[in-house]
Amino acid sequence: MTSFNHWRLPSYSTGSAQSWYFAKIWYELCLKHHDSCNRKRRELSDGTQWYPTRLIKISRRTNVLRLILTEKERPNAPYLTLSHCWGKADIIQLTQSSMSDFLHDIPYRKLPKTFQNAISAARNIGLYYIWIDSLCIIQREESLADWKIEAAKMDKVYSHAVLNIAATGASDGSRGLFFPRRADTMELPEIRLDWSFKKKFSHRFTLLDMDYWRHLVQDEPLIRRAWVVQERLLAPRVLHCGSGQLFWECSQLDASEDFPMGLPPILVRSNQESLFKLFDDFVMHFTDWEHPTAAHAVWQRALSSYTRASLTKSEDKLIALAGIASELSPNLSDGYVAGLWKEYMATELLWYVDLDTVRTMQEKYRAPTFSWASIDGAVIPGEWQKDDILVEVLDAQATTEMSSPFSSVQSGGVRLRGTVKRVSIWPNLLRKEGRHFPRQARARLPAQRPHRHIGTAHRESMVELQRWLLQLEDVHASPNIEPTWTTYCREIYYGQETAPETVGESWLMLGADVYMDRELFDEDETPADVYCMVVTGQSTSCMAVRGLILMLTGQAEGEYQRLGMFMTAHGDTMNVLGVPHRSEETIPCEEYDPVAHKHTIVIV
């Protein structure tokens, strides 16, 4: 608890004059005094203002609107954009047949409430050009070609806008930007504490929600929309029209009607994951970057947020993030391949899906399996490390629908040179029987080895990780592997009566956390032709050994698809993965180097 000066303003609607007084103050303050928010528009425009193909021109005094083609009718002022949820409401759209009518007049009364409110807000702030996706792009049902061309410009559309108004609290176009509210909800609770120490003290304290921004902004309907991730990050400034109050977001200020001069430092620190524009300081200084790792950090943050949001059309998986990729590309110049950067390709291959989310594979092809874009689910990007990379990326290619590498992908592959091992994936029988595998195992292991049953990294989803166990095939007994470990495999996993006599001589159960990209098969079945490739060793930046779980495609020699990834901090696992195995030369590959014990394979 601490004391803050915050604004108390009784107001019964987010559309009130009091609320929009703050909006105009934030806008004018940022426009005049925030150098980092304005620098990017000056640098990229090179003295001239870039405009989208089409804009909506707003009459200064009446609700007369019309569509303009900026190539023929050059605007003489800046424009703003609108971020909104389409939802299930019927929204007026630009079509080839309505184009000529819209160039003369867009019927204001037919606009959904959110669009009408956005027109009023623009005029209130003093802006008379607005870009709204459904009115400025010929929708794909009418012209897929126009939609693809305009979608490829999203980075410029939002980054060159002077302001983005976000219908953050509205689930569809019928809800509008402005919401009624109780005046007392704007009162932050306070308490008074009296105490004495040599003399009496009395002080008033304000009670703060430490997840303030997450609860009031991040959890709103619009923020759950995947397209909004890049709209929010690329725009120089965002005015959030929330269901309870207005919020301001730019690279130099995060504010609300509660805290119009900016969030208290304690709330900034506790809401860093939700305050997108804290990372935008990187984006606003492209030409000042000396290290591409800064750009890569922005990318990973955006990717994590993006894959947790919802996407109506799954085929937009790569396109809806293309704007951010395009903006970051000058500082990640080695190339972009199906959602991954060549410069960081080895570790970027080690993405995995948060096991607390639903994991589904693409029904219609949109990306190769080595890409996170082939999966629907919250992706955790591969942690970057500079040293102990155990594979060599020989080539990475993707065939795209358009000339841009950021457009839709038609095919792709990555060629790697490293060590491939034959493995099997087994359902955890103890887990299936309802027993907790780690707890049972711990009781059976020697006291000095309390964690030999499973890797110690990433235990937040332990129950799901135990669903599948990774068994390494063709292993010779090694003096580096203690007998207690192979005995443990026999007794705990199979049971003494059914244990193979050759346990420890031909196979070893890896102590690894297994992350499957999706549920490929039933627990009563196991896939054939499964392999693993160790990608990174233990390093100072990442203590876990990480690798890919692969399966042959059967289409070409040495061609694999990704099934998942594994990681382990288990010493014995690394020992056995690091030594040559028998029958290595029989593992399918494009080329095998018997001296280096390396295989060249392709993942598609």
XYZ file of C-alpha atoms in Angstrom:
604
model
C 0.000 0.000 0.000
C 1.225 3.438 -0.842
C -0.129 6.867 -1.568
C -0.642 8.303 -5.091
C -2.258 11.411 -6.444
C -4.894 10.306 -8.912
C -7.717 12.123 -10.638
C -11.228 11.804 -9.298
C -13.720 12.827 -11.935
C -17.367 11.779 -11.599
C -18.438 10.849 -15.110
C -21.254 8.586 -16.235
C -19.894 7.589 -19.635
C -16.568 7.019 -21.375
C -17.931 9.267 -24.115
C -18.373 12.252 -21.790
C -16.679 15.606 -22.329
C -14.533 14.954 -19.250
C -13.207 11.685 -20.659
C -12.421 13.159 -24.053
C -10.724 16.121 -22.464
C -8.065 13.655 -21.309
C -7.931 11.998 -24.727
C -7.157 15.311 -26.427
C -4.569 16.245 -23.808
C -2.764 12.897 -24.237
C -2.832 13.206 -28.018
C -1.534 16.796 -28.119
C 1.116 16.107 -25.484
C 2.443 13.108 -27.405
C 2.317 14.851 -30.768
C 4.225 17.899 -29.540
C 6.646 16.543 -26.939
C 7.279 12.789 -27.397
C 10.282 12.604 -29.709
C 10.427 8.806 -29.812
C 6.762 8.548 -30.813
C 7.223 10.989 -33.706
C 10.723 10.044 -34.882
C 9.713 6.926 -36.787
C 7.108 8.688 -38.916
C 9.627 11.391 -39.830
C 12.388 8.925 -40.661
C 10.320 6.561 -42.794
C 8.330 9.220 -44.635
C 11.529 10.945 -45.829
C 9.841 14.321 -45.798
C 6.619 13.128 -47.393
C 3.582 11.496 -45.799
C 2.737 7.937 -46.869
C -0.956 7.138 -47.258
C -2.909 3.883 -47.690
C -4.528 3.129 -51.052
C -7.933 4.247 -49.774
C -9.107 6.454 -46.917
C -12.450 7.715 -45.646
C -12.794 11.499 -45.739
C -14.880 12.964 -42.913
C -16.870 16.189 -43.326
C -15.952 18.801 -40.741
C -19.507 19.658 -39.699
C -21.865 16.931 -40.898
C -21.862 13.151 -41.030
C -21.085 13.126 -44.722
C -18.446 10.509 -45.550
C -16.884 9.315 -48.771
C -14.123 6.990 -49.871
C -11.103 8.529 -51.598
C -8.348 6.971 -53.703
C -5.217 8.631 -52.323
C -3.316 8.266 -55.593
C -5.876 10.501 -57.305
C -6.930 12.697 -54.381
C -3.975 13.410 -52.141
C -4.973 14.049 -48.500
C -3.728 17.274 -46.954
C -3.706 16.070 -43.336
C -2.767 13.018 -41.235
C -5.074 10.037 -40.842
C -6.047 7.728 -37.985
C -6.904 4.027 -37.904
C -9.557 1.991 -36.108
C -8.950 -1.375 -34.429
C -12.154 -3.286 -33.783
C -13.696 -6.736 -33.420
C -15.833 -7.823 -36.325
C -17.704 -10.348 -34.199
C -20.952 -11.761 -35.534
C -22.596 -8.407 -36.235
C -23.426 -7.554 -39.844
C -20.835 -4.951 -40.895
C -21.026 -2.811 -44.013
C -18.160 -3.715 -46.340
C -16.421 -2.402 -49.405
C -17.092 -4.561 -52.453
C -16.391 -4.161 -56.148
C -20.052 -3.354 -56.738
C -20.249 -0.754 -53.921
C -16.957 0.972 -54.830
C -18.485 3.616 -57.108
C -21.208 4.427 -54.562
C -18.712 4.759 -51.704
C -16.579 7.166 -53.761
C -19.557 9.525 -53.707
C -21.079 8.763 -50.333
C -20.848 6.209 -47.534
C -24.248 6.039 -45.810
C -23.572 7.065 -42.207
C -26.787 5.528 -40.891
C -25.807 2.084 -42.204
C -22.528 2.097 -40.307
C -22.323 0.003 -37.135
C -22.261 1.886 -33.868
C -18.497 1.431 -33.421
C -17.807 3.074 -36.805
C -20.173 5.962 -36.056
C -18.493 6.550 -32.706
C -15.057 6.429 -34.358
C -16.125 9.138 -36.838
C -17.296 11.325 -33.937
C -14.074 10.669 -32.008
C -11.916 11.587 -35.015
C -13.787 14.839 -35.520
C -13.604 15.547 -31.780
C -9.813 15.203 -31.834
C -9.507 17.240 -35.040
C -8.748 14.506 -37.577
C -10.690 14.168 -40.851
C -9.255 11.077 -42.509
C -9.753 7.581 -41.127
C -8.791 4.067 -42.260
C -11.204 1.237 -41.396
C -10.365 -2.205 -42.777
C -13.830 -3.289 -43.899
C -14.405 0.009 -45.751
C -10.920 0.492 -47.241
C -10.117 -3.035 -48.463
C -12.252 -4.915 -50.981
C -13.162 -7.914 -48.895
C -11.777 -11.294 -49.869
C -15.115 -12.793 -50.832
C -15.241 -10.189 -53.604
C -11.556 -9.790 -54.466
C -8.940 -11.954 -52.832
C -6.243 -10.238 -54.904
C -7.015 -6.779 -53.462
C -7.130 -8.170 -49.927
C -3.696 -9.801 -50.314
C -2.135 -6.634 -51.725
C -3.541 -4.441 -48.962
C -2.816 -6.959 -46.188
C 0.849 -6.824 -47.198
C 0.829 -3.079 -46.409
C -0.430 -3.379 -42.830
C 2.939 -2.388 -41.387
C 2.753 0.950 -43.213
C -0.972 1.488 -42.656
C -0.612 1.480 -38.872
C 2.914 2.846 -38.462
C 2.179 5.937 -40.602
C -1.147 6.704 -38.925
C -1.024 9.567 -36.454
C -3.264 7.687 -33.999
C -4.970 4.331 -33.585
C -8.347 4.320 -31.858
C -9.023 0.886 -30.372
C -12.554 -0.321 -29.622
C -11.017 -2.293 -26.772
C -14.172 -2.952 -24.775
C -16.433 -3.915 -27.708
C -16.932 -7.530 -28.758
C -18.467 -6.506 -32.114
C -19.429 -3.464 -34.159
C -22.807 -3.034 -32.485
C -21.312 -2.167 -29.075
C -19.636 1.123 -29.958
C -16.675 2.922 -28.412
C -18.462 4.550 -25.481
C -19.885 2.776 -22.450
C -22.018 3.919 -19.513
C -20.468 3.535 -16.073
C -21.198 4.285 -12.463
C -19.450 7.417 -11.275
C -18.293 5.724 -8.075
C -16.274 3.187 -10.098
C -13.823 5.995 -10.801
C -13.055 6.299 -7.099
C -9.962 4.351 -6.129
C -10.446 2.907 -2.619
C -8.518 4.529 0.187
C -7.867 3.647 3.806
C -6.510 5.660 6.704
C -3.913 4.181 9.019
C -3.193 5.563 12.453
C -0.178 4.431 14.458
C 2.179 5.745 17.069
C 5.909 5.494 17.563
C 7.086 8.081 20.057
C 4.402 10.292 18.517
C 1.150 9.733 16.695
C 0.993 9.326 12.917
C -1.959 9.271 10.532
C -1.855 8.772 6.769
C -4.198 7.913 3.924
C -3.277 5.145 1.483
C -4.678 4.271 -1.947
C -5.350 0.594 -2.627
C -4.143 -0.482 -6.062
C -4.836 -3.556 -8.155
C -1.337 -4.785 -8.992
C -2.714 -6.296 -12.237
C -4.456 -3.028 -13.067
C -3.560 -2.847 -16.781
C -4.109 -6.540 -17.390
C -7.564 -6.536 -15.806
C -8.767 -3.298 -17.435
C -7.056 -3.522 -20.854
C -5.510 -6.917 -21.608
C -8.617 -8.885 -20.621
C -10.931 -6.832 -22.861
C -12.461 -8.451 -26.007
C -10.377 -6.618 -28.626
C -7.012 -7.587 -27.132
C -7.877 -11.269 -27.601
C -7.960 -10.709 -31.389
C -4.722 -11.812 -33.084
C -4.669 -9.064 -35.727
C -4.635 -6.441 -32.977
C -1.172 -7.480 -31.758
C 0.531 -5.858 -34.738
C -1.979 -3.015 -34.951
C -1.224 -2.115 -31.356
C 2.541 -2.472 -31.608
C 3.008 -0.702 -34.952
C 0.816 2.330 -34.280
C 2.812 5.241 -32.790
C 0.081 5.850 -30.210
C -3.103 4.025 -29.170
C -6.234 5.349 -27.490
C -8.021 2.406 -25.840
C -11.767 2.848 -25.459
C -12.308 0.367 -22.659
C -15.576 -0.723 -21.106
C -14.784 1.235 -17.925
C -12.574 4.160 -18.953
C -10.179 5.494 -21.589
C -6.520 4.452 -21.656
C -3.521 5.901 -23.471
C -0.580 3.878 -24.745
C 2.570 5.228 -26.429
C 6.279 4.600 -26.025
C 6.660 7.393 -23.469
C 3.376 7.280 -21.560
C 0.888 4.725 -20.276
C -2.057 6.549 -18.719
C -5.712 6.192 -17.781
C -8.508 8.357 -16.488
C -7.529 7.139 -13.022
C -3.945 8.217 -13.627
C -3.987 10.826 -16.426
C -0.365 11.849 -15.843
C 0.844 8.286 -16.151
C 0.663 5.023 -14.223
C 2.488 5.002 -10.887
C 5.924 3.328 -11.138
C 4.773 0.410 -8.992
C 2.001 -0.387 -11.520
C 4.388 -0.030 -14.451
C 6.718 -2.583 -12.870
C 3.952 -5.032 -11.965
C 2.290 -4.841 -15.408
C 5.317 -5.058 -17.686
C 3.926 -8.100 -19.535
C 0.784 -6.129 -20.418
C 2.342 -2.755 -21.276
C 3.138 -3.322 -24.944
C 4.649 0.052 -25.596
C 7.479 -0.513 -23.142
C 8.947 -2.714 -25.862
C 7.978 -0.196 -28.512
C 10.945 1.941 -27.508
C 13.020 -0.535 -29.542
C 10.687 -0.146 -32.514
C 10.863 3.624 -32.391
C 14.671 3.594 -32.703
C 15.337 1.292 -35.649
C 18.268 3.311 -36.959
C 19.850 3.491 -33.505
C 20.011 -0.262 -32.975
C 23.470 -1.726 -32.734
C 22.471 -5.286 -31.818
C 19.876 -7.371 -33.672
C 19.163 -9.223 -30.420
C 17.045 -6.222 -29.407
C 14.882 -6.680 -32.493
C 14.733 -10.402 -31.834
C 13.508 -9.767 -28.273
C 10.662 -7.646 -29.663
C 9.817 -10.410 -32.128
C 9.664 -13.128 -29.472
C 7.505 -10.965 -27.221
C 5.114 -10.233 -30.092
C 5.026 -13.888 -31.164
C 4.148 -15.068 -27.674
C 1.280 -12.567 -27.381
C 0.085 -13.199 -30.932
C -0.238 -16.987 -30.644
C -2.304 -16.623 -27.468
C -4.876 -14.510 -29.300
C -7.689 -15.824 -31.497
C -7.716 -15.809 -35.284
C -10.979 -16.186 -37.182
C -9.381 -17.414 -40.401
C -6.521 -19.833 -39.733
C -5.028 -19.187 -43.184
C -4.108 -15.698 -41.923
C -1.647 -17.169 -39.409
C 1.473 -15.685 -41.021
C -0.169 -12.693 -42.711
C -1.605 -11.293 -39.472
C 1.926 -10.967 -38.059
C 3.596 -9.954 -41.329
C 3.527 -6.253 -40.461
C 5.715 -6.720 -37.404
C 8.043 -9.059 -39.298
C 8.415 -6.494 -42.073
C 9.183 -3.717 -39.599
C 11.807 -5.782 -37.800
C 13.438 -7.168 -40.935
C 16.018 -4.353 -41.398
C 17.638 -5.452 -38.156
C 17.230 -9.179 -38.751
C 18.603 -9.046 -42.277
C 19.620 -12.680 -42.740
C 16.148 -13.580 -43.967
C 12.650 -14.590 -42.882
C 11.407 -18.111 -43.577
C 7.853 -19.136 -42.681
C 7.819 -17.233 -39.389
C 11.445 -17.916 -38.377
C 14.596 -15.819 -38.800
C 17.636 -17.415 -40.434
C 20.078 -15.714 -38.079
C 18.434 -17.435 -35.097
C 17.111 -20.475 -36.958
C 18.744 -23.201 -34.811
C 17.183 -22.053 -31.538
C 13.976 -20.740 -33.140
C 13.271 -24.326 -34.249
C 12.911 -25.169 -30.541
C 9.568 -23.451 -30.041
C 6.959 -25.460 -28.169
C 3.275 -25.196 -27.412
C 2.024 -24.226 -23.978
C 0.426 -27.443 -22.734
C -2.342 -25.497 -20.995
C -3.777 -24.505 -24.382
C -5.549 -26.498 -27.079
C -3.112 -27.790 -29.695
C -4.355 -28.516 -33.183
C -2.530 -29.048 -36.460
C -3.295 -27.090 -39.627
C -6.175 -28.600 -41.590
C -5.164 -26.759 -44.738
C -1.458 -26.241 -45.434
C -0.162 -22.848 -44.315
C 3.381 -23.553 -43.107
C 5.990 -26.346 -42.878
C 5.952 -28.354 -39.643
C 9.194 -26.784 -38.393
C 7.306 -23.476 -38.133
C 5.121 -22.430 -35.199
C 2.607 -21.256 -37.816
C 1.670 -24.892 -38.553
C 0.085 -25.170 -35.093
C -2.895 -23.518 -33.408
C -1.981 -22.942 -29.788
C -0.029 -20.622 -27.517
C 3.606 -20.848 -28.602
C 6.583 -20.371 -26.302
C 9.483 -19.256 -28.533
C 12.764 -21.142 -28.403
C 15.139 -19.548 -25.930
C 18.088 -18.078 -27.788
C 21.631 -19.104 -26.923
C 24.847 -18.162 -28.656
C 27.103 -21.109 -27.801
C 26.763 -24.904 -27.741
C 24.692 -25.072 -30.928
C 25.006 -28.719 -31.987
C 23.425 -28.489 -35.450
C 24.422 -26.626 -38.576
C 21.674 -24.924 -40.556
C 22.730 -25.563 -44.154
C 19.721 -24.017 -45.849
C 16.243 -22.700 -45.138
C 13.768 -21.895 -47.897
C 10.075 -21.110 -48.286
C 8.016 -20.607 -51.420
C 5.565 -17.757 -50.852
C 2.389 -16.818 -52.643
C 3.670 -13.330 -53.442
C 7.173 -11.955 -53.931
C 7.340 -10.820 -50.306
C 8.813 -13.337 -47.807
C 6.120 -12.201 -45.362
C 3.201 -13.411 -47.482
C 1.418 -16.773 -47.321
C 3.649 -19.841 -47.580
C 3.041 -22.590 -50.126
C 5.950 -24.878 -49.198
C 9.201 -24.817 -47.277
C 12.040 -26.790 -45.759
C 15.088 -26.443 -43.531
C 18.214 -28.561 -44.118
C 20.174 -29.455 -40.964
C 23.433 -31.276 -40.287
C 23.611 -32.919 -36.871
C 23.258 -36.164 -34.982
C 19.999 -38.081 -35.377
C 19.005 -40.876 -32.973
C 16.285 -43.469 -33.335
C 13.681 -43.213 -30.539
C 10.271 -44.527 -29.570
C 7.430 -42.637 -27.934
C 5.434 -44.509 -25.323
C 2.383 -43.547 -23.313
C 3.117 -43.287 -19.624
C 1.395 -46.428 -18.340
C 1.552 -45.359 -14.707
C -0.130 -42.079 -15.522
C -2.777 -43.903 -17.519
C -3.517 -46.091 -14.504
C -4.105 -42.963 -12.437
C -0.872 -42.955 -10.453
C 1.363 -39.907 -10.252
C 4.523 -40.942 -12.041
C 7.094 -38.620 -10.432
C 5.851 -39.254 -6.913
C 5.824 -43.030 -7.355
C 9.186 -42.978 -9.021
C 10.811 -40.873 -6.356
C 9.946 -43.475 -3.750
C 11.662 -46.226 -5.750
C 14.873 -44.419 -6.589
C 18.037 -44.342 -4.483
C 18.031 -41.446 -2.036
C 21.044 -39.816 -3.655
C 19.234 -39.637 -7.014
C 15.884 -38.001 -6.267
C 15.222 -36.667 -9.775
C 16.549 -39.309 -12.157
C 13.133 -40.103 -13.545
C 12.519 -36.894 -15.459
C 14.249 -33.683 -16.510
C 14.096 -30.809 -14.083
C 13.369 -28.049 -16.583
C 9.927 -26.508 -17.126
C 7.803 -28.301 -14.531
C 4.816 -25.989 -14.731
C 2.817 -28.532 -16.762
C 4.292 -31.692 -15.250
C 1.185 -33.852 -15.470
C 0.904 -33.360 -19.231
C 4.640 -33.810 -19.746
C 4.357 -37.269 -18.222
C 1.861 -38.366 -20.844
C 4.599 -39.359 -23.277
C 7.993 -40.884 -22.536
C 10.937 -40.847 -24.908
C 12.851 -44.109 -25.317
C 16.261 -44.045 -27.015
C 16.934 -47.117 -29.181
C 20.172 -48.944 -30.082
C 22.042 -47.985 -26.922
C 25.055 -49.968 -25.764
C 25.536 -50.292 -22.019
C 27.798 -47.429 -21.023
C 30.004 -47.004 -17.963
C 28.626 -43.463 -17.791
C 25.125 -44.794 -17.070
C 24.675 -46.073 -13.555
C 23.048 -49.529 -13.105
C 20.434 -48.045 -10.767
C 19.000 -46.066 -13.684
C 18.441 -49.066 -15.986
C 17.110 -51.104 -13.069
C 14.735 -48.277 -12.332
C 13.499 -48.262 -15.949
C 12.720 -51.979 -15.709
C 10.923 -51.869 -12.364
C 9.039 -48.593 -12.554
C 8.001 -48.408 -16.181
C 7.364 -52.023 -17.126
C 7.129 -53.765 -13.761
C 9.525 -56.519 -12.743
C 7.546 -59.358 -14.306
C 7.312 -57.849 -17.794
C 10.660 -56.100 -18.027
C 12.742 -56.921 -21.102
C 15.860 -58.908 -20.271
C 17.939 -56.573 -22.449
C 17.007 -53.412 -20.618
C 19.993 -51.113 -20.428
C 21.709 -52.936 -23.299
C 19.562 -51.867 -26.266
C 17.390 -49.000 -25.064
C 17.187 -46.291 -22.448
C 14.238 -44.233 -21.240
C 15.316 -40.607 -21.561
C 14.849 -38.337 -18.576
C 13.336 -35.586 -20.707
C 10.340 -33.281 -20.714
C 8.414 -34.016 -23.910
C 6.317 -31.344 -25.635
C 4.209 -32.750 -28.449
C 2.965 -30.243 -31.014
C -0.444 -31.886 -31.003
C -2.076 -35.180 -30.114
C -0.929 -37.234 -33.068
C -2.168 -40.605 -31.927
C -4.127 -42.413 -29.271
C -2.430 -43.555 -26.062
C -2.936 -47.179 -27.147
C -0.928 -46.595 -30.309
C 2.647 -45.523 -30.973
C 4.043 -44.034 -34.197
C 6.721 -45.747 -36.238
C 9.886 -44.184 -37.652
C 10.396 -41.640 -34.870
C 13.751 -39.937 -34.370
C 15.309 -37.160 -32.339
C 17.974 -34.580 -33.107
C 19.806 -32.740 -30.337
C 19.972 -29.053 -31.265
C 21.610 -27.320 -28.289
C 23.807 -28.415 -25.420
C 23.977 -27.006 -21.922
C 25.326 -23.465 -21.786
C 25.555 -20.559 -19.393
C 22.412 -19.029 -20.907
C 20.334 -22.236 -20.972
C 21.068 -25.194 -18.699
C 18.716 -27.563 -20.542
C 19.714 -29.766 -23.464
C 17.098 -29.282 -26.170
C 16.185 -31.128 -29.334
C 13.531 -31.980 -31.902
C 11.298 -35.052 -32.137
C 10.867 -36.030 -35.778
C 9.063 -38.549 -37.948
C 9.804 -39.646 -41.510
C 7.444 -38.267 -44.130
C 7.964 -41.223 -46.454
C 8.036 -38.834 -49.409
C 11.787 -38.431 -49.948
C 15.026 -39.841 -48.551
C 16.060 -38.049 -45.377
C 12.862 -35.962 -45.264
C 11.191 -35.511 -41.870
C 8.319 -33.671 -40.257
C 8.349 -32.279 -36.756
C 6.321 -33.978 -33.997
C 7.508 -31.922 -31.041
C 10.534 -31.053 -28.946
C 12.200 -32.247 -25.773
C 14.413 -30.691 -23.149
C 16.338 -32.124 -20.253
C 18.834 -31.108 -17.609
C 19.404 -34.789 -16.808
C 23.114 -35.674 -16.814
C 22.739 -39.313 -17.887
C 20.526 -38.318 -20.797
C 23.166 -35.969 -22.120
C 25.850 -38.616 -21.677
C 23.991 -41.170 -23.763
C 22.925 -38.653 -26.410
C 26.481 -37.465 -26.786
C 28.087 -40.821 -27.633
C 27.897 -42.695 -30.969
C 25.186 -45.352 -31.192
C 25.217 -48.560 -33.134
C 23.450 -48.624 -36.499
C 23.849 -44.863 -36.912
C 24.651 -45.373 -40.579
C 21.223 -46.951 -41.155
C 19.297 -43.856 -40.062
C 17.545 -42.316 -43.108
C 19.269 -39.131 -44.247
C 20.446 -37.299 -47.325
C 24.079 -37.784 -46.334
C 25.931 -39.433 -43.435
C 29.418 -38.465 -42.226
C 30.855 -41.536 -40.387
C 33.823 -39.578 -39.023
C 31.806 -36.772 -37.434
C 28.756 -39.023 -36.830
C 26.575 -36.377 -38.493
C 23.419 -36.753 -40.588
C 22.087 -34.285 -43.133
C 18.290 -34.183 -43.126
C 15.452 -31.937 -44.308
C 12.452 -30.955 -42.177
C 9.369 -29.902 -44.114
